[in-house]
Amino acid sequence: MKHSHNAHCHNTLEQLNAYIDGELDPALCSLLEEHMENCEDCYIVYNTLQKTIELCRSDGEKISLPQDARQRLYAALKLEDDLTSEE
Ligand SMILES: [Zn+2]
């Protein structure tokens, strides 16, 4: 039997870029923040993403996290199998 925890994580991770860019709907921001308060995995990804993006943004331009780095984060959290099976 499979619980829905990873589905929540999947949604959270999908929206993290927009969240960090401040482009996410305020209602969704609240949901993300709530999830991250209860999910250490997502919180760690959020922290890592934010630091990475801030480092790359030193010139003030918006960047997206490279796909490669993203996949490594997913793999580090062992979410990759779930993501793959959902697609
Ligand atoms: Zn999570």
mmCIF file of C-alpha atoms and ligand atoms in Angstrom:
data_model
loop_
_atom_site.group_PDB
_atom_site.id
_atom_site.type_symbol
_atom_site.label_atom_id
_atom_site.label_comp_id
_atom_site.label_asym_id
_atom_site.label_seq_id
_atom_site.Cartn_x
_atom_site.Cartn_y
_atom_site.Cartn_z
ATOM 1 C CA MET A 1 0.000 0.000 0.000
ATOM 2 C CA LYS A 2 1.320 3.387 -0.941
ATOM 3 C CA HIS A 3 0.764 6.567 0.996
ATOM 4 C CA SER A 4 0.477 9.936 -0.701
ATOM 5 C CA HIS A 5 3.470 11.529 0.958
ATOM 6 C CA ASN A 6 5.656 11.413 -2.127
ATOM 7 C CA ALA A 7 2.927 12.841 -4.317
ATOM 8 C CA HIS A 8 2.875 15.865 -2.052
ATOM 9 C CA CYS A 9 6.637 16.070 -2.249
ATOM 10 C CA HIS A 10 6.457 15.822 -6.023
ATOM 11 C CA ASN A 11 4.087 18.779 -6.223
ATOM 12 C CA THR A 12 6.162 20.759 -3.775
ATOM 13 C CA LEU A 13 9.375 20.173 -5.675
ATOM 14 C CA GLU A 14 7.694 21.017 -8.968
ATOM 15 C CA GLN A 15 6.650 24.387 -7.607
ATOM 16 C CA LEU A 16 9.797 25.275 -5.718
ATOM 17 C CA ASN A 17 11.364 27.260 -8.550
ATOM 18 C CA ALA A 18 8.305 29.451 -8.918
ATOM 19 C CA TYR A 19 8.092 29.767 -5.148
ATOM 20 C CA ILE A 20 11.690 30.934 -4.825
ATOM 21 C CA ASP A 21 11.191 33.321 -7.747
ATOM 22 C CA GLY A 22 8.187 34.790 -5.958
ATOM 23 C CA GLU A 23 5.963 33.868 -8.894
ATOM 24 C CA LEU A 24 3.801 31.352 -7.114
ATOM 25 C CA ASP A 25 0.207 32.065 -6.156
ATOM 26 C CA PRO A 26 0.051 33.175 -2.482
ATOM 27 C CA ALA A 27 -2.335 30.352 -1.636
ATOM 28 C CA LEU A 28 0.102 27.824 -3.094
ATOM 29 C CA CYS A 29 2.962 29.472 -1.209
ATOM 30 C CA SER A 30 1.134 28.801 2.036
ATOM 31 C CA LEU A 31 0.637 25.165 1.067
ATOM 32 C CA LEU A 32 4.315 24.782 0.221
ATOM 33 C CA GLU A 33 5.401 26.401 3.466
ATOM 34 C CA GLU A 34 3.051 24.200 5.408
ATOM 35 C CA HIS A 35 4.355 21.095 3.677
ATOM 36 C CA MET A 36 7.971 22.061 4.267
ATOM 37 C CA GLU A 37 7.329 22.598 7.948
ATOM 38 C CA ASN A 38 6.349 18.955 8.141
ATOM 39 C CA CYS A 39 8.679 17.498 5.549
ATOM 40 C CA GLU A 40 12.384 17.717 6.172
ATOM 41 C CA ASP A 41 13.211 16.315 2.735
ATOM 42 C CA CYS A 42 11.436 19.101 0.899
ATOM 43 C CA TYR A 43 12.807 21.695 3.261
ATOM 44 C CA ILE A 44 16.352 20.547 2.520
ATOM 45 C CA VAL A 45 15.700 20.701 -1.218
ATOM 46 C CA TYR A 46 14.244 24.166 -0.797
ATOM 47 C CA ASN A 47 17.302 25.355 1.123
ATOM 48 C CA THR A 48 19.662 23.852 -1.413
ATOM 49 C CA LEU A 49 17.759 25.303 -4.352
ATOM 50 C CA GLN A 50 17.583 28.715 -2.804
ATOM 51 C CA LYS A 51 21.298 28.809 -2.104
ATOM 52 C CA THR A 52 22.108 27.564 -5.591
ATOM 53 C CA ILE A 53 19.864 30.111 -7.231
ATOM 54 C CA GLU A 54 21.139 32.962 -5.096
ATOM 55 C CA LEU A 55 24.707 32.064 -5.971
ATOM 56 C CA CYS A 56 23.922 31.998 -9.688
ATOM 57 C CA ARG A 57 21.941 35.181 -9.443
ATOM 58 C CA SER A 58 24.727 37.418 -8.225
ATOM 59 C CA ASP A 59 24.225 39.615 -11.273
ATOM 60 C CA GLY A 60 20.517 39.965 -10.548
ATOM 61 C CA GLU A 61 19.314 37.857 -13.450
ATOM 62 C CA LYS A 62 16.768 35.121 -13.067
ATOM 63 C CA ILE A 63 17.984 31.638 -13.706
ATOM 64 C CA SER A 64 16.476 28.206 -13.557
ATOM 65 C CA LEU A 65 18.148 25.398 -11.758
ATOM 66 C CA PRO A 66 19.874 23.238 -14.333
ATOM 67 C CA GLN A 67 17.990 20.037 -15.058
ATOM 68 C CA ASP A 68 21.033 18.048 -14.072
ATOM 69 C CA ALA A 69 21.234 19.558 -10.592
ATOM 70 C CA ARG A 70 17.525 19.051 -10.169
ATOM 71 C CA GLN A 71 17.721 15.395 -11.041
ATOM 72 C CA ARG A 72 20.558 14.921 -8.595
ATOM 73 C CA LEU A 73 18.448 16.460 -5.857
ATOM 74 C CA TYR A 74 15.576 14.158 -6.698
ATOM 75 C CA ALA A 75 17.886 11.179 -6.732
ATOM 76 C CA ALA A 76 19.410 12.197 -3.420
ATOM 77 C CA LEU A 77 15.939 12.122 -1.928
ATOM 78 C CA LYS A 78 15.173 8.805 -3.600
ATOM 79 C CA LEU A 79 12.119 10.374 -5.210
ATOM 80 C CA GLU A 80 13.206 9.562 -8.711
ATOM 81 C CA ASP A 81 11.483 6.185 -8.882
ATOM 82 C CA ASP A 82 8.199 7.719 -7.884
ATOM 83 C CA LEU A 83 8.492 10.551 -10.348
ATOM 84 C CA THR A 84 9.321 8.167 -13.140
ATOM 85 C CA SER A 85 6.439 5.852 -12.372
ATOM 86 C CA GLU A 86 3.977 8.725 -12.374
ATOM 87 C CA GLU A 87 4.855 9.775 -15.879
HETATM 88 ZN ZN ZN B 1 7.897 16.678 1.078
#
